[in-house]
Coordinates of N, CA and C in Angstrom, one line a residue:
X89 N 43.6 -13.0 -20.9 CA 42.2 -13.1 -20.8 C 41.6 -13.4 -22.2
X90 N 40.4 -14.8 -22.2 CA 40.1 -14.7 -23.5 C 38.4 -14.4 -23.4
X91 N 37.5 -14.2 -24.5 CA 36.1 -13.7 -24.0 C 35.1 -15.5 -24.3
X92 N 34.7 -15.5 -23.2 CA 33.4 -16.8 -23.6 C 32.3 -16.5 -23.8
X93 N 31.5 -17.4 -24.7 CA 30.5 -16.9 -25.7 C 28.9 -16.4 -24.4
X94 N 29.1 -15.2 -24.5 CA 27.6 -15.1 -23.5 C 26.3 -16.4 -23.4
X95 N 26.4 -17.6 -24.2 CA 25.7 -18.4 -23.9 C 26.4 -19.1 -22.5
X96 N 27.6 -19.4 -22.8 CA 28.7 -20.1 -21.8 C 28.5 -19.8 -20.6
X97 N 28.6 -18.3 -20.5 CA 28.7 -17.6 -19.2 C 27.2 -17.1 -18.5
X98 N 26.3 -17.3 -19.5 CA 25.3 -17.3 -18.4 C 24.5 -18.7 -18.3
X99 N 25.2 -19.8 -18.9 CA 24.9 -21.2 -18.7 C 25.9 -21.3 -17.2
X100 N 26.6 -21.2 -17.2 CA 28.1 -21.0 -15.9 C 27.0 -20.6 -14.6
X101 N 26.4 -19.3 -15.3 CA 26.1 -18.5 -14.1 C 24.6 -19.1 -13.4
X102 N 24.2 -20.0 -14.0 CA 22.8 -20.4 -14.1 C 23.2 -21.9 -13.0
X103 N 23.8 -22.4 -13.8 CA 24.2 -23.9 -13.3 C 24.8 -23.3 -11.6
X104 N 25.7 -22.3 -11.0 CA 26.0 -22.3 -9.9 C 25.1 -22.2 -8.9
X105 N 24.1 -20.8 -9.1 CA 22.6 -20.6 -8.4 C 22.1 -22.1 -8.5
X106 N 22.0 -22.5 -9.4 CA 21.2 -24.3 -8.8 C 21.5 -25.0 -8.0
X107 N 23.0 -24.8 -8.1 CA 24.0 -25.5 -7.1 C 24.0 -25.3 -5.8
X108 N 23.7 -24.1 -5.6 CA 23.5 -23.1 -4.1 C 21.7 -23.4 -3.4
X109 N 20.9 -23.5 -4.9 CA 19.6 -23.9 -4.2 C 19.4 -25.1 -3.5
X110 N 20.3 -26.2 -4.4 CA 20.1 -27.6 -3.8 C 21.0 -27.7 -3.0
X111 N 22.0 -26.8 -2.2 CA 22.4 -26.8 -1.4 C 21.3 -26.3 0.0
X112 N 20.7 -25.4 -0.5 CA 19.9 -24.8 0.6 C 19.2 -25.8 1.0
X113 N 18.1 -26.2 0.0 CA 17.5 -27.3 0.1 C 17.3 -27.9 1.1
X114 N 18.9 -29.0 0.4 CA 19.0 -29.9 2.1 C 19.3 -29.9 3.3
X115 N 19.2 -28.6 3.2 CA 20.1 -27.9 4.9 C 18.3 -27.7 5.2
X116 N 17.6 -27.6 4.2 CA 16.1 -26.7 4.6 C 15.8 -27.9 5.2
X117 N 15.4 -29.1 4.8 CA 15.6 -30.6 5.9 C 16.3 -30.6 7.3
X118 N 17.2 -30.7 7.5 CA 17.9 -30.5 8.7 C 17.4 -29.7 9.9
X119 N 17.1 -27.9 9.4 CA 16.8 -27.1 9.9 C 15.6 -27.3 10.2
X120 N 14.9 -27.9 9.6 CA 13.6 -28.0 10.2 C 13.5 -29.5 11.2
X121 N 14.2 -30.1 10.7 CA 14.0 -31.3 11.9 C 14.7 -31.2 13.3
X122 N 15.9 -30.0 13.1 CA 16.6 -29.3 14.4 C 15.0 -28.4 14.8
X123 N 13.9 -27.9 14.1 CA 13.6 -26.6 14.6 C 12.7 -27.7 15.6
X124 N 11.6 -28.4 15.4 CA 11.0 -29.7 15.6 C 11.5 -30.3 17.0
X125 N 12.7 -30.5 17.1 CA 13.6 -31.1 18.3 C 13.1 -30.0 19.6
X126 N 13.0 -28.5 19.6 CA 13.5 -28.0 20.0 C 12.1 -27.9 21.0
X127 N 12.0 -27.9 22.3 CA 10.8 -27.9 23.4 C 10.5 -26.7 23.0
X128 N 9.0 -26.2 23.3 CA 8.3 -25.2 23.4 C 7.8 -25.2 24.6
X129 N 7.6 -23.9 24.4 CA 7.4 -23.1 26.1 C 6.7 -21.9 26.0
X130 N 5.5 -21.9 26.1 CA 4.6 -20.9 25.6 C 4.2 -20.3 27.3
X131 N 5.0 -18.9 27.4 CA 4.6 -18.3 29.0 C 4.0 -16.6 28.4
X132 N 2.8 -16.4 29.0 CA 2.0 -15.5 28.8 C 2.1 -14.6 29.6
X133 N 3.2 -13.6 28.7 CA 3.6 -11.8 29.5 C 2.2 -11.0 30.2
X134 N 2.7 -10.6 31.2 CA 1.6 -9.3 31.3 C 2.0 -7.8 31.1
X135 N 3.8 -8.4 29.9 CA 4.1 -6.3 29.4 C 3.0 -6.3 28.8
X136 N 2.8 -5.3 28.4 CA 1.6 -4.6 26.9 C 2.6 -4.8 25.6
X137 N 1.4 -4.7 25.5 CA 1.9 -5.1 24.0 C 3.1 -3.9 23.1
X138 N 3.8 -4.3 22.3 CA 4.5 -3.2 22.0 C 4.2 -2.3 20.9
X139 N 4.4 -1.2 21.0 CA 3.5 -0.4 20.3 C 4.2 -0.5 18.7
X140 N 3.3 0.1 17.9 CA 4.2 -0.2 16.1 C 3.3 0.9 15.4
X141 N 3.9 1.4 14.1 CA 4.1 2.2 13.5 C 4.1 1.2 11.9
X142 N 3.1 1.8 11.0 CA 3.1 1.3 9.9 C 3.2 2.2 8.7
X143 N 4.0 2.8 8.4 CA 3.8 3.9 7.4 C 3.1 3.2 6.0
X144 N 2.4 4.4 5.4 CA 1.2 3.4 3.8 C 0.9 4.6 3.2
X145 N 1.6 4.9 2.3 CA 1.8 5.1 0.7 C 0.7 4.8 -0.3
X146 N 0.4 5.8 -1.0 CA -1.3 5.8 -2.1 C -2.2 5.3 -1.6
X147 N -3.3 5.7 -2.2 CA -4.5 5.6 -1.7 C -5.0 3.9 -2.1
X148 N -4.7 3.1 -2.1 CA -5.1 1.6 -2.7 C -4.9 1.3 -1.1
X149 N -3.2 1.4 -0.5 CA -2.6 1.0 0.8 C -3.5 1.4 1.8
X150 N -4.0 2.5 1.6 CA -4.2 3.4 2.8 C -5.9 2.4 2.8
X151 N -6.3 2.9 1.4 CA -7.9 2.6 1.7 C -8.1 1.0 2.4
X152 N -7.0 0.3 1.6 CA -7.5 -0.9 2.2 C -7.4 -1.4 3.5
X153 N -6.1 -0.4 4.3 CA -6.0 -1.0 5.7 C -7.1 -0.2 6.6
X154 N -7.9 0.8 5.6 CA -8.8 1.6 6.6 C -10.0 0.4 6.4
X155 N -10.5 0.0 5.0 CA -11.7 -1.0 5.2 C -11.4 -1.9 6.1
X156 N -10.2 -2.5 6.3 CA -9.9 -3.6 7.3 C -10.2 -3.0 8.4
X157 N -9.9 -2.1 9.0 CA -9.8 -1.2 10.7 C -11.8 -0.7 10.5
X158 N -12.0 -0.7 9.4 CA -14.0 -0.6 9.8 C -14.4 -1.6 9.7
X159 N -14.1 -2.6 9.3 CA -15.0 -4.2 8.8 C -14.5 -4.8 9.9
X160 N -13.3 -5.1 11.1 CA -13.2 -5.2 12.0 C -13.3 -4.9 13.7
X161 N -14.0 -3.2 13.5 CA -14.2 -2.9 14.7 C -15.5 -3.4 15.1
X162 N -14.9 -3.5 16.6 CA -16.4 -4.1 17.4 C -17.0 -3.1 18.1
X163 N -16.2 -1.9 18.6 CA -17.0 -0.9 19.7 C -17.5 0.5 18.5
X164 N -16.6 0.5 17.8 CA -16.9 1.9 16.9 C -15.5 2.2 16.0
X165 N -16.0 3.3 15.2 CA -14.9 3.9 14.3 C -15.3 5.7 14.4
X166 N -14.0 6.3 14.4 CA -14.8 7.8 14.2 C -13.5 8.6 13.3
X167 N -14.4 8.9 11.9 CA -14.2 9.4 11.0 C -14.0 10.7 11.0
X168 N -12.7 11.8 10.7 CA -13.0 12.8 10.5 C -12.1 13.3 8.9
X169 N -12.7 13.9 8.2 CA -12.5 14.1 7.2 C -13.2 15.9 6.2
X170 N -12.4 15.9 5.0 CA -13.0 16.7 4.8 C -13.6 16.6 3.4
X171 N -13.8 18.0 2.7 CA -14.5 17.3 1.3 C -13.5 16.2 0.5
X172 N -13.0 16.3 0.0 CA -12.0 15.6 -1.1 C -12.0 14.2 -0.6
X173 N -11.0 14.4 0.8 CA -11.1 13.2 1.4 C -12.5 12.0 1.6
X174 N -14.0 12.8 1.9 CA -14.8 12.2 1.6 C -15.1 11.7 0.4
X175 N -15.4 12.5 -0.3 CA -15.8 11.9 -2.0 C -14.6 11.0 -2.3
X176 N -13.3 10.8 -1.9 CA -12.3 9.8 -2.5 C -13.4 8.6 -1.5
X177 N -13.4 8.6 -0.2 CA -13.8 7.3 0.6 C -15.0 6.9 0.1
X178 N -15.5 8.1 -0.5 CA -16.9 7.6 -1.2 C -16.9 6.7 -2.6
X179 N -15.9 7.1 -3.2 CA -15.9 6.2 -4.3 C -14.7 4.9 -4.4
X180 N -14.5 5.0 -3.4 CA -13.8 3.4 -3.0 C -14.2 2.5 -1.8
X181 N -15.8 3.2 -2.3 CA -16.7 2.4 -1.3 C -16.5 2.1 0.8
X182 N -15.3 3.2 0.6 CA -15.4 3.2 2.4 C -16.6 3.9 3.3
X183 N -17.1 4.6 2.4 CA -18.8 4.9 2.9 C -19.5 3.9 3.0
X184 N -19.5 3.6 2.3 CA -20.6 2.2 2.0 C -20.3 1.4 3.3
X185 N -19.3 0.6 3.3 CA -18.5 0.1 4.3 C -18.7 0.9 6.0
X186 N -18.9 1.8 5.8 CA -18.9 2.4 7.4 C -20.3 2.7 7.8
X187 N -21.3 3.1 6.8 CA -22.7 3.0 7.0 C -22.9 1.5 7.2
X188 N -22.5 0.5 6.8 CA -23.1 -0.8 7.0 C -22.4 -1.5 8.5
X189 N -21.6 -0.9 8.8 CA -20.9 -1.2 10.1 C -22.0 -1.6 11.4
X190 N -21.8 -2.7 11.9 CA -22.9 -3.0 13.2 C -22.2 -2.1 14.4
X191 N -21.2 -1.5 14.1 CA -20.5 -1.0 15.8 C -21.0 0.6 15.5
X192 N -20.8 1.3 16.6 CA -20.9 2.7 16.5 C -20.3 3.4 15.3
X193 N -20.5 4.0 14.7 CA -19.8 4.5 13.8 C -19.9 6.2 14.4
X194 N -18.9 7.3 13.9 CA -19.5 8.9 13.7 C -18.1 8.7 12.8
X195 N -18.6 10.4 11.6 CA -18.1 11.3 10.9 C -18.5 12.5 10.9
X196 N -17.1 13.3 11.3 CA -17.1 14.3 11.5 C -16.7 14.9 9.7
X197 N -17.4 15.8 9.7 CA -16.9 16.4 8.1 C -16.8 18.1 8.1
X198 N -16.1 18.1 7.5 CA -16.1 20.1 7.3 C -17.6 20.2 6.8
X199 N -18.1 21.6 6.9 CA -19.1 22.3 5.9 C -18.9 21.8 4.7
X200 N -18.5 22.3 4.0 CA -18.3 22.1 2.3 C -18.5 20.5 2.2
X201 N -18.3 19.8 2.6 CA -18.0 18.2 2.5 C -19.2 17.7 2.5
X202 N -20.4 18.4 3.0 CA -22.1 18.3 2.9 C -22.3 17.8 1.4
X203 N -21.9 17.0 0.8 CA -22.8 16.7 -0.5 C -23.7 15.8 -0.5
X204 N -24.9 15.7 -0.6 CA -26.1 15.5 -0.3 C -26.3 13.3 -0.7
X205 N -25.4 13.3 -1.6 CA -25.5 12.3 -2.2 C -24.5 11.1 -1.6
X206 N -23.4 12.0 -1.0 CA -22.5 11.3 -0.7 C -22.6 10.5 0.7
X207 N -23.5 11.0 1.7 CA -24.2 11.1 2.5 C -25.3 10.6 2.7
X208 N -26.3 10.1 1.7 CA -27.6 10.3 1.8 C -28.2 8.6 2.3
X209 N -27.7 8.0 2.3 CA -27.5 6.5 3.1 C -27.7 6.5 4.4
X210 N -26.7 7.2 4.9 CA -25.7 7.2 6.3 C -27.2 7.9 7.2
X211 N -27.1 7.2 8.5 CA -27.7 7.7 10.1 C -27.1 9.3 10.0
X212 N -28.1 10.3 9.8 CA -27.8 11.7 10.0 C -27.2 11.8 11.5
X213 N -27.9 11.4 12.8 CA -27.2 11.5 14.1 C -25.9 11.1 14.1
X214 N -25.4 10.2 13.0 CA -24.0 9.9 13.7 C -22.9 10.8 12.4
X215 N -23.2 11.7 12.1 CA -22.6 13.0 11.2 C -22.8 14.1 11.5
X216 N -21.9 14.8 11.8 CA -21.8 16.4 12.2 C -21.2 16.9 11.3
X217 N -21.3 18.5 11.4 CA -20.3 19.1 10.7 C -19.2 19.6 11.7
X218 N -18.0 20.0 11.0 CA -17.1 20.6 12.2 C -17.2 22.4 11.9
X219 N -17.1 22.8 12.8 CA -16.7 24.2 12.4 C -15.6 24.8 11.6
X220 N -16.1 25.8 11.2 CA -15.5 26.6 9.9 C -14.4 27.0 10.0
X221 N -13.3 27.3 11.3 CA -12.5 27.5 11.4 C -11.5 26.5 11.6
X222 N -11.8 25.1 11.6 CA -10.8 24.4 11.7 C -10.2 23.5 10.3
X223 N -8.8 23.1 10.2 CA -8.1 23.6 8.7 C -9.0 22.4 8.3
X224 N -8.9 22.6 7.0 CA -9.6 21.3 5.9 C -8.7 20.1 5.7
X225 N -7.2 20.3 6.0 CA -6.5 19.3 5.7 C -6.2 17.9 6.5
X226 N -7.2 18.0 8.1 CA -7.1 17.1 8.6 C -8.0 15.8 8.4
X227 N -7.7 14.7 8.5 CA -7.9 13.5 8.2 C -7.8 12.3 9.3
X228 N -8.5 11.7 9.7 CA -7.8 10.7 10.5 C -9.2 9.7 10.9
X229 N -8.5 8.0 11.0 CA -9.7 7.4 11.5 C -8.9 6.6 12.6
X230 N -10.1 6.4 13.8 CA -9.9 5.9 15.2 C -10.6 4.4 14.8
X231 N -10.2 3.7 15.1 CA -11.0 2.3 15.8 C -10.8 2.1 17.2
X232 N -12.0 1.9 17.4 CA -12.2 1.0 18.3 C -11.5 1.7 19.9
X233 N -10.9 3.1 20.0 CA -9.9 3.4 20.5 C -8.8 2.8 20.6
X234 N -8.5 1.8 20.1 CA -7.5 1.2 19.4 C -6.6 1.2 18.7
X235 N -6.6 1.6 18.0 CA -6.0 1.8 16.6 C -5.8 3.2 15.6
X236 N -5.2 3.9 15.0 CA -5.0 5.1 14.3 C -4.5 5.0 13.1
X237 N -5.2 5.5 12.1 CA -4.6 5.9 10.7 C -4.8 7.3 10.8
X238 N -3.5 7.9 10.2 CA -3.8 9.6 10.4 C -2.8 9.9 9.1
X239 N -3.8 10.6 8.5 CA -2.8 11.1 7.4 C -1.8 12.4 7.2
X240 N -1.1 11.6 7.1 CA -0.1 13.0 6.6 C -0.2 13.9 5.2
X241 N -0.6 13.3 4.4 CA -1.0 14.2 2.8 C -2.2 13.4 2.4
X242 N -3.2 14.0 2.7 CA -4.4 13.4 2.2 C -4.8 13.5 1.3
X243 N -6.2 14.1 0.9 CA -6.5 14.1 -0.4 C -6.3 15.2 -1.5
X244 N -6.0 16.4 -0.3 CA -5.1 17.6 -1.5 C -4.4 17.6 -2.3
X245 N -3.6 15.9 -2.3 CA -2.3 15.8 -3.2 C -2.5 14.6 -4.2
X246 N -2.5 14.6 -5.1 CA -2.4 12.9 -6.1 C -2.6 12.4 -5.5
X247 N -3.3 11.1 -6.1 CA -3.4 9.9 -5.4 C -1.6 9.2 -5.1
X248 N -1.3 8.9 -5.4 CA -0.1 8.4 -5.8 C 1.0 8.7 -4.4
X249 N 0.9 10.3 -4.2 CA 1.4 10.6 -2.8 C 1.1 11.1 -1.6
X250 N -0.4 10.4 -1.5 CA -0.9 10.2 -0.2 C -0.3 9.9 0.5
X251 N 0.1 9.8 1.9 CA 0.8 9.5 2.8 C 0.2 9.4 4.2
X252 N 0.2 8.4 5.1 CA -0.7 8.1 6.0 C 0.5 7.2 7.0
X253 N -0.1 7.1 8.0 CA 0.3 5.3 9.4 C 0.0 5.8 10.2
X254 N -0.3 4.5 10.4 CA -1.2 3.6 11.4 C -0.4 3.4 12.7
X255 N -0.9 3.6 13.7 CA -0.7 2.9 14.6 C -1.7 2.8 16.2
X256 N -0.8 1.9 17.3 CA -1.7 1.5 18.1 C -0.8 2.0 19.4
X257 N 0.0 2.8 19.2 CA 0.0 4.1 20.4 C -1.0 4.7 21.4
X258 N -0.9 4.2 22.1 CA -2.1 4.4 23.2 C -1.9 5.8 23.7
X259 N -1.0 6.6 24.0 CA -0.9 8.4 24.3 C -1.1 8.9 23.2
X260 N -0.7 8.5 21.8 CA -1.3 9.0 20.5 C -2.9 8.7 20.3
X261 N -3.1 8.1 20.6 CA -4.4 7.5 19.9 C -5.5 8.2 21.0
X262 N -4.9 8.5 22.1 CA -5.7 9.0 23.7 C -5.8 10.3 23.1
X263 N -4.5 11.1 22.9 CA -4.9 12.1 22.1 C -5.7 12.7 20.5
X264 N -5.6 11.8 19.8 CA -6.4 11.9 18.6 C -7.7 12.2 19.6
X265 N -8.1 11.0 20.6 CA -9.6 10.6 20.8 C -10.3 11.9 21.1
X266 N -9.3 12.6 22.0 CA -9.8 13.9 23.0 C -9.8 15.2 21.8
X267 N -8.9 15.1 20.6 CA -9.6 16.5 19.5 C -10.6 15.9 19.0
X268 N -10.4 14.3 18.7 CA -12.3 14.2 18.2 C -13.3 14.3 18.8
X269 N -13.6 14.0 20.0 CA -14.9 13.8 21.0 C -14.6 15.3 21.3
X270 N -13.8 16.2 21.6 CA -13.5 18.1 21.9 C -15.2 18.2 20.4
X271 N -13.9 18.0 19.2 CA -14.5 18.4 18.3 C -16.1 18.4 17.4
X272 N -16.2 17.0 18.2 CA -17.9 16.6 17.8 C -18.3 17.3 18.7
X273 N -18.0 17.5 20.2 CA -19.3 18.2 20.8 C -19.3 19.7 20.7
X274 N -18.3 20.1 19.7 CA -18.6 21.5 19.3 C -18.8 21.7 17.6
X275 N -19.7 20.9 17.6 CA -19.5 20.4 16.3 C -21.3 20.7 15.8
X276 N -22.1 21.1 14.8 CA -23.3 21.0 14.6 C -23.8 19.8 13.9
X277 N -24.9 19.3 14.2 CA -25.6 18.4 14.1 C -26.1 18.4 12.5
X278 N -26.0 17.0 11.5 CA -26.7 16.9 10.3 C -27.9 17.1 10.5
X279 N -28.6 17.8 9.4 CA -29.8 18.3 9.2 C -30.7 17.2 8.8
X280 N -32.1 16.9 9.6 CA -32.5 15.1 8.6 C -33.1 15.7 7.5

């Protein structure tokens, strides 16, 4: 064995990957004029749709698939949250975003989560508080009955290991719907 000068060998190693790209290349021609050949046949199922599961990591992921699931809904959204979790949605503007919403909106919030400011925008009718006995660590938003983001470590923990998914489970999402609408109508009304 003899040693070749590290320029050699990663000149070697460079020149082969090119050789494999311009191989791909021209097959990427081919493949697509085979894909082109090929009849289409568009027949419209009546399974349902299949259900899916999106797991979303830190608060950037989470926040932004929830603005998309409010700036999207058409029938409603219903928020339940508590303090921490509010004041984070507050300052990455998903309050903002849910007050301005044309569909039904509600937020359910613990007591403590009452901060005057955070709040002070928002339709008092479509904000309750929840009662005092139920834990602070729950989190979750509904669209539209549709759709579900529910968190698994919300705002009690660093941003960083938030943990949340989404999905469009119709026996999950049936369930979320019935602790929330339980829990609004046992729920006290904002003060105007």
């Amino acid at each position: 064995f003899s040693a070749i000068p590290i320029e050699t060998a990663i000149s070697t190693m460079v020149k082969t990957e090119q050789t494999k790209i311009g191989m791909l290349a021209e097959k990427e021609k081919e493949i697509t004029q085979l894909w082109h050949q090929i009849p289409c046949f568009f027949t419209k199922s009546n399974e349902p749709e299949c259900e899916k599961f999106q797991m979303l990591q830190g608060s950037s992921r989470i926040h932004s698939k929830m603005q998309n699931m409010i700036s999207n809904s058409k029938i409603g959204c219903k928020l339940l949250c508590g303090a921490k979790d509010l004041s984070r949605f507050y300052y990455s503007n998903l309050i903002e975003i849910f007050e301005a919403s044309s569909s039904n909106m509600k937020l359910l919030i613990s007591s403590d989560a009452l901060v005057p400011h955070l709040i002070q925008n928002m339709n008092k009718s479509s904000i309750r508080s929840w009662p005092k006995n139920m834990a602070k660590n729950q989190c979750f938003l509904l669209k539209d009955d549709e759709e579900l983001l529910i968190f698994l470590r919300n705002a009690n923990f660093p941003t960083r290991n938030i943990f949340a998914f989404w999905t469009n489970s119709k026996s999950l999402i049936d369930s979320i719907c019935l602790l929330f609408d339980y829990s609004w109508d046992h729920s006290k009304p904002i003060k105007q």
